Coordinates of C-alpha atoms in Angstrom, one line a residue:
M1 CA 5.2 13.5 -23.8
I2 CA 8.1 15.9 -24.6
Q3 CA 7.6 17.3 -28.2
D4 CA 10.7 17.5 -30.4
P5 CA 11.6 21.0 -31.7
P6 CA 11.8 21.7 -35.4
E7 CA 15.6 21.6 -35.3
L8 CA 15.7 18.1 -33.9
V9 CA 13.0 16.9 -36.3
A10 CA 15.2 18.2 -39.2
M11 CA 18.3 16.4 -37.8
R12 CA 16.4 13.2 -37.5
L13 CA 15.0 13.5 -41.1
A14 CA 18.6 14.2 -42.4
L15 CA 19.8 11.1 -40.6
G16 CA 17.0 9.1 -42.2
Q17 CA 17.8 10.4 -45.7
Q18 CA 21.5 9.5 -45.1
L19 CA 20.4 5.9 -44.2
A20 CA 18.2 5.6 -47.3
A21 CA 21.0 6.9 -49.5
S22 CA 23.5 4.4 -48.0
R23 CA 21.0 1.5 -48.4
Q24 CA 20.3 2.3 -52.0
A25 CA 24.0 2.6 -52.7
A26 CA 24.4 -0.9 -51.3
E27 CA 21.5 -2.1 -53.4
L28 CA 19.6 -3.4 -50.4
G29 CA 15.9 -3.2 -49.7
Q30 CA 14.3 -2.0 -46.4
Q31 CA 13.3 -5.6 -45.6
Q32 CA 16.8 -6.9 -46.1
V33 CA 18.2 -4.2 -43.8
G34 CA 15.5 -4.9 -41.2
R35 CA 16.3 -8.6 -41.3
K36 CA 20.0 -8.0 -40.8
T37 CA 19.5 -5.5 -38.0
G38 CA 16.7 -7.3 -36.2
Y39 CA 14.0 -4.8 -37.0
S40 CA 10.9 -4.9 -39.2
R41 CA 10.7 -3.3 -42.6
S42 CA 8.3 -0.7 -41.3
S43 CA 10.8 0.3 -38.6
V44 CA 13.5 0.8 -41.2
A45 CA 11.0 2.9 -43.2
K46 CA 10.1 5.0 -40.2
A47 CA 13.8 5.6 -39.5
E48 CA 14.4 6.7 -43.1
S49 CA 11.4 9.1 -43.0
G50 CA 12.7 10.6 -39.7
R51 CA 9.7 9.4 -37.7
Q52 CA 11.7 7.0 -35.5
L53 CA 15.2 7.2 -34.2
L54 CA 15.8 3.5 -33.3
T55 CA 18.6 2.3 -31.0
R56 CA 22.4 2.7 -31.1
D57 CA 22.6 -1.1 -31.9
F58 CA 20.6 -0.6 -35.0
W59 CA 22.8 2.2 -36.3
T60 CA 26.0 0.4 -35.4
T61 CA 24.9 -2.7 -37.4
A62 CA 23.5 -0.6 -40.2
D63 CA 26.7 1.4 -40.5
K64 CA 28.8 -1.9 -40.9
L65 CA 26.2 -3.5 -43.2
L66 CA 26.0 -0.5 -45.6
N67 CA 29.8 0.2 -45.5
A68 CA 29.2 3.7 -44.2
D69 CA 32.6 3.9 -42.6
G70 CA 31.2 5.3 -39.3
A71 CA 29.2 8.1 -41.0
L72 CA 25.8 6.8 -40.0
L73 CA 26.9 6.1 -36.4
T74 CA 28.4 9.6 -36.1
S75 CA 25.3 11.3 -37.4
Y76 CA 23.1 9.1 -35.0
E77 CA 25.2 10.2 -32.0
Q78 CA 24.8 13.8 -32.9
V79 CA 21.0 13.4 -33.1
R80 CA 20.9 11.5 -29.9
A81 CA 23.0 14.1 -28.1
A82 CA 20.7 16.9 -29.3
K83 CA 17.7 14.9 -28.2
E84 CA 19.1 14.3 -24.7
E85 CA 19.9 18.0 -24.4
H86 CA 16.4 18.9 -25.4
E87 CA 14.8 16.4 -23.0
A88 CA 17.0 17.7 -20.2
K89 CA 16.0 21.3 -20.8
S90 CA 12.4 20.2 -21.0
R91 CA 12.6 18.4 -17.7
E92 CA 14.1 21.4 -16.1
A93 CA 11.3 23.6 -17.4
A94 CA 8.7 21.2 -16.2
L95 CA 10.4 21.0 -12.8
A96 CA 10.5 24.8 -12.6
Q97 CA 6.8 25.0 -13.5
A98 CA 5.9 22.3 -10.9
Y99 CA 7.9 24.2 -8.3
A100 CA 6.2 27.5 -9.2
E101 CA 2.8 25.9 -8.9
A102 CA 3.6 24.4 -5.5
K103 CA 4.9 27.7 -4.3
A104 CA 1.8 29.6 -5.5
K105 CA -0.5 27.1 -3.7
A106 CA 1.5 27.4 -0.4
Q107 CA 1.4 31.2 -0.6
E108 CA -2.4 31.1 -1.3
L109 CA -2.9 28.9 1.8
R110 CA -0.7 31.2 3.9
A111 CA -2.8 34.2 2.8
T112 CA -6.0 32.5 4.2
S113 CA -4.7 32.7 7.8
T114 CA -4.8 36.0 9.7
P115 CA -2.4 36.8 12.6
A116 CA -5.2 36.5 15.1
E117 CA -6.2 33.1 13.8
A118 CA -2.6 32.0 14.0
Q119 CA -2.3 33.1 17.6
N120 CA -5.4 31.2 18.5
G121 CA -4.2 28.1 16.7
N122 CA -7.3 28.0 14.5
G123 CA -5.8 29.0 11.2
L124 CA -2.9 27.8 9.0
V125 CA 0.5 28.2 10.4
V126 CA 3.1 27.7 7.6
P127 CA 6.6 27.0 8.8
T128 CA 9.4 29.0 7.2
G129 CA 11.7 26.1 6.7
Q130 CA 14.6 28.1 8.2
E131 CA 15.2 25.4 10.8
V132 CA 15.8 22.9 8.0
L133 CA 18.0 25.3 6.0
A134 CA 20.2 26.1 9.0
G135 CA 21.2 22.4 9.1
L136 CA 22.0 22.4 5.4
V137 CA 23.9 25.5 4.6
S138 CA 27.1 24.6 6.5
S139 CA 27.3 21.1 5.0
V140 CA 26.2 21.4 1.3
G141 CA 26.8 25.1 0.7
A142 CA 24.6 28.1 0.5
E143 CA 24.0 27.9 -3.2
L144 CA 22.6 24.3 -3.1
A145 CA 20.7 25.0 0.2
G146 CA 19.2 28.2 -1.3
S147 CA 18.0 26.4 -4.4
L148 CA 16.1 24.0 -2.1
A149 CA 14.5 26.8 0.1
G150 CA 11.1 26.7 -1.7
P151 CA 10.7 23.0 -1.8
L152 CA 11.8 22.6 1.8
L153 CA 9.3 25.2 2.9
H154 CA 6.5 23.1 1.3
V155 CA 7.9 19.9 2.8
A156 CA 8.0 21.5 6.2
F157 CA 4.5 22.7 5.7
L158 CA 3.2 19.3 4.7
S159 CA 5.1 17.6 7.6
N160 CA 3.3 19.7 10.2
A161 CA 0.5 17.6 11.6
N162 CA -1.1 20.7 13.2
Q163 CA -2.1 22.3 9.9
A164 CA -5.8 23.0 9.6
L165 CA -5.6 21.9 6.0
S166 CA -8.3 20.1 3.9
T167 CA -7.4 16.7 2.5
E168 CA -7.9 18.2 -1.0
W169 CA -5.4 20.9 -0.5
R170 CA -2.9 18.6 1.1
E171 CA -3.1 16.1 -1.7
Q172 CA -2.7 18.8 -4.3
L173 CA 0.5 20.0 -2.6
R174 CA 1.7 16.5 -2.2
E175 CA 1.2 15.8 -5.9
Q176 CA 3.1 18.9 -6.9
L177 CA 6.0 17.9 -4.6
Q178 CA 6.0 14.4 -6.0
I179 CA 6.3 15.9 -9.5
F180 CA 9.2 18.0 -8.3
L181 CA 11.0 15.0 -6.7
R182 CA 10.5 12.8 -9.7
E183 CA 11.8 15.4 -12.2
W184 CA 14.7 16.2 -9.9
A185 CA 15.6 12.5 -9.6
N186 CA 15.9 12.4 -13.4
T187 CA 18.2 15.4 -13.6
V188 CA 20.7 15.3 -10.7
E189 CA 23.7 13.1 -10.2
R190 CA 25.5 14.4 -7.1
R191 CA 25.3 12.1 -4.1
E192 CA 24.5 15.0 -1.8
H193 CA 21.5 15.7 -3.9
L194 CA 20.3 12.2 -3.5
R195 CA 20.7 12.4 0.3
L196 CA 18.6 15.6 0.3
L197 CA 16.1 14.1 -2.1
G198 CA 15.7 11.1 0.2
W199 CA 14.9 13.3 3.2
M200 CA 12.5 15.5 1.2
A201 CA 10.7 12.4 -0.1
A202 CA 10.6 11.1 3.4
S203 CA 8.9 14.2 4.8
V204 CA 6.3 14.2 2.0
A205 CA 5.6 10.5 2.5
A206 CA 5.4 10.9 6.3
S207 CA 2.9 13.8 6.4
P208 CA 0.8 14.2 8.2
M209 CA 1.5 11.1 10.3
L210 CA 4.8 12.0 11.9
G211 CA 4.4 15.7 12.4
L212 CA 8.1 16.5 12.6
D213 CA 8.8 19.7 14.6
G214 CA 11.5 22.1 13.7
D215 CA 14.1 20.5 16.0
E216 CA 13.5 17.1 14.5
Q217 CA 13.6 18.4 10.9
E218 CA 16.9 20.2 11.6
R219 CA 18.4 17.1 13.3
L220 CA 17.4 14.9 10.4
A221 CA 18.8 17.4 8.0
R222 CA 22.2 17.3 9.8
I223 CA 22.1 13.5 9.7
I224 CA 21.8 13.7 5.9
A225 CA 24.9 15.9 5.8
L226 CA 26.8 13.9 8.4
P227 CA 25.7 10.3 8.3
S228 CA 27.9 9.4 11.2
R229 CA 25.2 11.2 13.4
V230 CA 22.5 8.6 12.5
D231 CA 20.8 7.4 15.6
E232 CA 18.0 5.0 16.6
Q233 CA 15.4 7.8 16.5
S234 CA 16.2 8.7 12.9
I235 CA 16.1 5.0 11.9
G236 CA 12.8 4.8 13.6
H237 CA 11.5 7.7 11.5
I238 CA 12.7 5.9 8.3
E239 CA 11.0 2.7 9.3
T240 CA 7.7 4.5 10.0
I241 CA 7.8 6.3 6.7
L242 CA 8.3 2.9 4.9
Q243 CA 5.2 1.5 6.7
D244 CA 3.3 4.6 5.5
C245 CA 4.4 4.0 2.0
K246 CA 3.3 0.3 2.2
R247 CA -0.2 1.4 3.2
Q248 CA -0.3 4.0 0.4
D249 CA 0.6 1.2 -2.1
D250 CA -2.2 -1.0 -0.8
T251 CA -4.7 1.8 -1.6
F252 CA -3.3 3.8 -4.5
G253 CA -0.8 1.4 -6.1
P254 CA 3.0 1.4 -6.8
Y255 CA 3.1 4.7 -8.7
A256 CA 2.1 6.6 -5.5
V257 CA 5.2 5.5 -3.6
L258 CA 7.9 4.1 -5.9
Y259 CA 9.9 7.3 -6.3
T260 CA 9.7 8.0 -2.6
V261 CA 11.0 4.6 -1.5
I262 CA 13.8 4.6 -4.2
A263 CA 15.0 8.0 -2.9
Q264 CA 14.8 6.7 0.7
R265 CA 16.8 3.6 -0.2
E266 CA 19.5 5.8 -1.8
W267 CA 19.6 7.8 1.4
V268 CA 19.9 4.7 3.6
D269 CA 22.6 3.4 1.3
S270 CA 24.6 6.6 1.9
L271 CA 24.0 6.3 5.7
L272 CA 25.4 2.8 5.8
D273 CA 28.8 4.0 4.8
E274 CA 29.3 5.9 8.0
C275 CA 26.8 4.2 10.4
S276 CA 28.1 2.8 13.6
D277 CA 28.7 -1.0 13.9
E278 CA 26.0 -1.1 16.6
L279 CA 23.3 0.4 14.4
R280 CA 24.4 -1.1 11.1
P281 CA 22.3 -4.4 11.4
R282 CA 19.1 -2.4 12.0
L283 CA 19.9 0.0 9.1
L284 CA 20.7 -2.9 6.8
S285 CA 17.3 -4.4 7.7
V286 CA 15.6 -1.2 6.7
Y287 CA 17.6 -1.3 3.4
S288 CA 16.5 -4.9 2.9
S289 CA 12.8 -4.0 3.6
M290 CA 13.0 -1.1 1.2
S291 CA 14.6 -3.2 -1.5
T292 CA 11.8 -5.9 -1.2
S293 CA 9.2 -3.2 -1.4
I294 CA 10.7 -1.7 -4.5
G295 CA 10.9 -5.1 -6.0
S296 CA 7.1 -5.6 -5.4
Y297 CA 6.3 -2.2 -6.9
L298 CA 8.3 -2.9 -10.0
F299 CA 6.7 -6.3 -10.3
D300 CA 3.3 -4.8 -10.2
L301 CA 4.4 -2.4 -12.9
G302 CA 5.6 -5.2 -15.1
D303 CA 9.3 -4.9 -14.6
V304 CA 10.1 -8.5 -13.6
A305 CA 13.9 -8.2 -14.1
G306 CA 14.1 -5.1 -12.0
A307 CA 11.9 -6.7 -9.3
M308 CA 14.2 -9.8 -9.0
Y309 CA 17.3 -7.5 -8.9
Y310 CA 16.0 -5.6 -5.9
C311 CA 14.9 -8.7 -4.2
E312 CA 18.4 -10.2 -4.6
Q313 CA 19.7 -7.0 -3.0
A314 CA 17.2 -7.4 -0.2
R315 CA 18.2 -11.0 0.4
A316 CA 21.9 -10.1 0.6
A317 CA 21.3 -7.2 3.0
A318 CA 19.1 -9.4 5.2
Q319 CA 21.8 -12.1 5.4
E320 CA 24.5 -9.5 6.2
A321 CA 22.2 -8.1 9.0
R322 CA 21.6 -11.7 10.2
N323 CA 17.9 -11.0 10.0
T324 CA 16.3 -14.4 9.4
A325 CA 12.8 -13.0 9.3
L326 CA 13.6 -10.6 6.4
A327 CA 15.4 -13.4 4.5
I328 CA 12.3 -15.5 4.7
Y329 CA 10.1 -12.6 3.6
T330 CA 12.3 -12.0 0.6
L331 CA 12.2 -15.6 -0.4
C332 CA 8.4 -15.6 -0.1
T333 CA 8.2 -12.5 -2.3
M334 CA 10.5 -14.0 -4.9
S335 CA 8.4 -17.2 -4.9
F336 CA 5.3 -15.1 -5.5
F337 CA 7.0 -13.5 -8.5
A338 CA 7.9 -16.9 -9.9
S339 CA 4.4 -18.3 -9.4
W340 CA 2.8 -15.4 -11.1
Q341 CA 5.0 -16.0 -14.1
G342 CA 4.1 -19.7 -14.2
K343 CA 7.6 -20.8 -13.0
A344 CA 6.2 -23.5 -10.7
H345 CA 9.5 -25.3 -10.0
A346 CA 11.4 -22.2 -9.1
A347 CA 8.6 -21.1 -6.9
I348 CA 8.5 -24.4 -5.1
D349 CA 12.2 -24.3 -4.5
L350 CA 12.0 -20.8 -3.1
T351 CA 9.2 -21.6 -0.7
A352 CA 11.1 -24.8 0.4
A353 CA 14.1 -22.5 1.3
A354 CA 11.7 -20.1 3.1
R355 CA 10.0 -22.9 5.1
S356 CA 13.3 -24.3 6.1
L357 CA 14.3 -21.0 7.6
T358 CA 11.0 -20.6 9.5
T359 CA 12.3 -23.3 11.9
K360 CA 14.7 -20.6 13.2
T361 CA 11.9 -18.1 14.1
D362 CA 8.9 -18.0 16.3
D363 CA 7.1 -15.7 13.9
H364 CA 3.8 -17.5 13.2
L365 CA 2.8 -15.0 10.5
L366 CA 6.0 -15.7 8.6
R367 CA 5.3 -19.4 8.8
A368 CA 1.8 -18.8 7.5
C369 CA 3.1 -16.7 4.7
A370 CA 5.6 -19.3 3.6
A371 CA 2.9 -22.0 3.7
A372 CA 0.5 -19.8 1.6
E373 CA 3.2 -19.1 -1.0
C374 CA 3.9 -22.9 -1.0
G375 CA 0.2 -23.4 -1.7
V376 CA 0.3 -21.0 -4.6
A377 CA 3.4 -22.7 -6.1
Y378 CA 1.8 -26.1 -5.9
A379 CA -1.3 -24.8 -7.5
V380 CA 0.6 -23.3 -10.4
D381 CA 2.2 -26.8 -10.8
G382 CA -1.3 -28.4 -10.9
Q383 CA -0.8 -30.2 -7.6
Y384 CA -4.3 -29.8 -6.0
K385 CA -3.9 -31.9 -2.9
E386 CA -0.5 -30.4 -2.0
A387 CA -1.7 -26.9 -2.6
M388 CA -4.8 -27.3 -0.3
T389 CA -2.7 -28.9 2.4
A390 CA -0.3 -25.9 2.4
F391 CA -3.2 -23.4 2.5
D392 CA -4.7 -25.3 5.4
Q393 CA -1.4 -25.0 7.2
A394 CA -1.4 -21.3 6.6
S395 CA -4.9 -21.0 8.0
V396 CA -3.9 -22.9 11.2
R397 CA -1.0 -20.5 11.8
L398 CA -3.3 -17.5 11.3
A399 CA -5.9 -19.0 13.8
L400 CA -3.5 -18.5 16.7
P401 CA -4.3 -15.9 19.3
A402 CA -3.4 -12.3 18.5
A403 CA -1.0 -12.3 21.5
Q404 CA 1.2 -14.8 19.6
R405 CA 1.5 -12.6 16.5
S406 CA 4.6 -10.4 16.4
P407 CA 3.8 -6.8 15.5
E408 CA 7.4 -6.6 14.3
S409 CA 6.8 -9.3 11.7
P410 CA 7.7 -8.3 8.1
V411 CA 4.3 -9.7 7.1
Y412 CA 2.3 -8.0 9.9
W413 CA -0.4 -7.4 7.3
L414 CA -1.1 -11.0 6.6
H415 CA -4.5 -12.3 7.6
E416 CA -7.1 -14.9 6.7
G417 CA -8.8 -12.6 4.1
L418 CA -5.6 -12.3 2.1
V419 CA -4.9 -16.0 2.2
A420 CA -8.5 -16.8 1.2
S421 CA -8.2 -14.4 -1.7
R422 CA -5.0 -16.0 -3.0
Q423 CA -6.6 -19.5 -2.5
G424 CA -9.5 -18.5 -4.7
D425 CA -7.2 -17.5 -7.5
C426 CA -5.4 -20.8 -7.2
L427 CA -8.6 -22.8 -7.3
I428 CA -9.5 -21.1 -10.6
R429 CA -6.2 -22.2 -11.9
L430 CA -6.9 -25.7 -10.7
G431 CA -10.4 -25.8 -12.4
K432 CA -12.3 -25.8 -9.1
P433 CA -14.9 -23.0 -9.6
V434 CA -17.2 -23.9 -6.8
E435 CA -14.4 -24.0 -4.2
A436 CA -12.9 -20.9 -5.8
I437 CA -16.2 -19.0 -5.3
S438 CA -16.3 -20.0 -1.6
A439 CA -12.7 -18.9 -1.0
A440 CA -13.2 -15.6 -2.9
E441 CA -16.4 -14.7 -1.0
R442 CA -14.7 -15.5 2.3
G443 CA -11.8 -13.2 1.2
L444 CA -14.1 -10.4 0.3
Q445 CA -15.8 -10.6 3.7
L446 CA -12.5 -10.5 5.6
L447 CA -10.5 -8.0 3.5
D448 CA -10.2 -4.5 4.8
S449 CA -11.3 -1.7 2.4
S450 CA -7.7 -0.3 2.4
F451 CA -6.4 -3.4 0.6
V452 CA -7.8 -2.0 -2.7
R453 CA -5.5 -4.1 -5.0
Q454 CA -6.2 -7.4 -3.3
L455 CA -10.0 -6.6 -3.2
A456 CA -9.8 -6.1 -6.9
F457 CA -8.0 -9.4 -7.5
C458 CA -10.5 -11.2 -5.2
N459 CA -13.4 -9.8 -7.2
L460 CA -11.9 -10.9 -10.4
S461 CA -11.3 -14.4 -9.1
L462 CA -14.9 -14.5 -7.9
G463 CA -16.1 -13.3 -11.3
A464 CA -14.0 -16.0 -13.1
G465 CA -15.5 -18.6 -10.7
R466 CA -19.0 -17.4 -11.4
L467 CA -18.4 -17.5 -15.1
L468 CA -17.0 -21.1 -15.0
S469 CA -20.1 -22.1 -13.1
G470 CA -22.3 -20.7 -15.8
E471 CA -23.5 -17.6 -13.9
V472 CA -22.7 -15.1 -16.7
E473 CA -24.7 -12.1 -15.4
E474 CA -23.4 -12.3 -11.9
A475 CA -19.9 -12.8 -13.3
A476 CA -20.2 -9.6 -15.3
R477 CA -21.3 -7.7 -12.3
V478 CA -18.5 -8.8 -10.0
I479 CA -15.8 -8.3 -12.7
G480 CA -17.1 -4.8 -13.1
E481 CA -16.6 -4.2 -9.4
G482 CA -13.1 -5.5 -9.7
A483 CA -12.3 -3.3 -12.7
L484 CA -13.6 -0.2 -10.8
L485 CA -11.2 -1.0 -7.9
A486 CA -8.4 -1.4 -10.5
T487 CA -8.9 2.2 -11.6
K488 CA -8.0 3.3 -8.1
N489 CA -4.9 1.2 -7.8
R490 CA -2.5 1.8 -10.7
S491 CA -1.0 -1.7 -11.1
A492 CA -0.1 -2.9 -14.5
R493 CA -0.4 -6.5 -13.2
L494 CA -3.9 -5.8 -12.0
T495 CA -4.8 -4.1 -15.4
R496 CA -3.6 -7.2 -17.2
E497 CA -5.8 -9.4 -15.0
V498 CA -8.8 -7.3 -15.7
K499 CA -8.2 -7.7 -19.5
A500 CA -7.6 -11.5 -19.1
V501 CA -10.9 -12.0 -17.2
R502 CA -12.7 -9.8 -19.6
G503 CA -11.5 -11.9 -22.5
R504 CA -13.2 -15.0 -21.0
L505 CA -16.5 -13.2 -21.5
Q506 CA -16.1 -13.0 -25.2
P507 CA -18.4 -16.0 -26.0
W508 CA -21.2 -14.2 -24.2
H509 CA -20.6 -10.8 -25.8
N510 CA -24.3 -10.5 -26.9
V511 CA -25.6 -11.0 -23.3
P512 CA -27.0 -7.6 -22.0
A513 CA -25.0 -7.8 -18.8
V514 CA -21.8 -8.4 -20.7
K515 CA -22.6 -5.5 -23.1
E516 CA -23.2 -3.3 -20.1
L517 CA -19.9 -4.4 -18.6
E518 CA -18.1 -3.6 -21.9
E519 CA -19.5 -0.1 -21.9
G520 CA -18.4 0.4 -18.3
L521 CA -14.9 -0.9 -19.0
R522 CA -14.5 1.5 -21.9
G523 CA -15.7 4.3 -19.7
M524 CA -13.0 3.3 -17.1
G525 CA -10.3 3.4 -19.8
F526 CA -9.9 -0.3 -20.4

């Protein structure tokens, strides 16, 4: 957290004293001011003591309430401006530090490779990044390109699949670059910067999978500067990067990929302005997929409004692209959001729309996905028979031969294990612990280890089923396994589920297994 300097603390205290004086002159108590402004008495007290700044709405209302003639609001704006200036400078300093650390690590790695090793191909060969810079200087100016020289060098380094680099070193460099990108995204406004940021994030996300060589890096850099040069190969790179981000989300959670996909989406948005009519539908489809992914990440982080906003954007882009498959996928995603919030009727309506559209596609995975989401929606509504019928329909679709599954499906990742896991959670909702245990165990057997978040949810469903069946010790053990997985995948939604299942164990808090679980959860940070 950015610490406020003494000057800013003093300004905030002076503002608080001004508020207290105005309140006393108006002969009002802190509780009365709080009631009129929509805040608690303690919040008003903290504002008067300078410990809390509160919002512009508070100061606008307080200024009118206390007849301050704009004095309170003016003082607030001065404090807010000073605070924003300080935070901007702090971010720039943090960015510079992150950049310096990344540069130092790259230099250290370069120093470990001798010329002889480089010639033999056995050591580290660090690209200079000049190929990339050559494509940028003419379009964005030498000053901007020069300021990106260091970060681009590290991006080029990470993007080279031939590097003899340990996983630990690669992850440390990746982390430093993600810090750089995140801080930069908070400080820049120019559209050219967003384009460059999108490409840089793309290279970081893609390493070491794509292994872009110097020519490809330069070509992509020129496309950033001149979007009219976008071609099928560059769109293919963007699509591959998005798939890589999706896999990282499965394992590490939304924080690991959110900034990268947002930056990529900004870049794609800028490319759409000058993309050819022939390639526009494909690029719109990428934009739709990215928007749905961002919506899912935000939902996992607890931002429901943001999630729905991006899904609406995804739906509109899919419709413009005439991409029925992506429209179905977005509807299924939105239905999932509604179900998780307990909005059964909205979820049922969304799955009905999705299932209606599946008649226009031969994608059996999409049909299975729509059926599964329908099952979840019915379960949330308490309709057991209808829910199980929908899940059975999903299973039938998934039982088809692999040759009938489209690798291009938006839900290429859907399989029996995921459906069984979701079904287990629904059966807990429906008060069917025995059936829930069976479904959850089947899910755990079929889920791949890379699906960390879903494995965690499946363990938690199994634990809840065991608990409802009276198997307290086994429930505690399984819940502990789910919680441990949750520490590897930073999902706010998953964390809330851990806490909810943990709460169910309260009546058995004196049982040794539950006590042991509590100690373990505290050690994990819950």
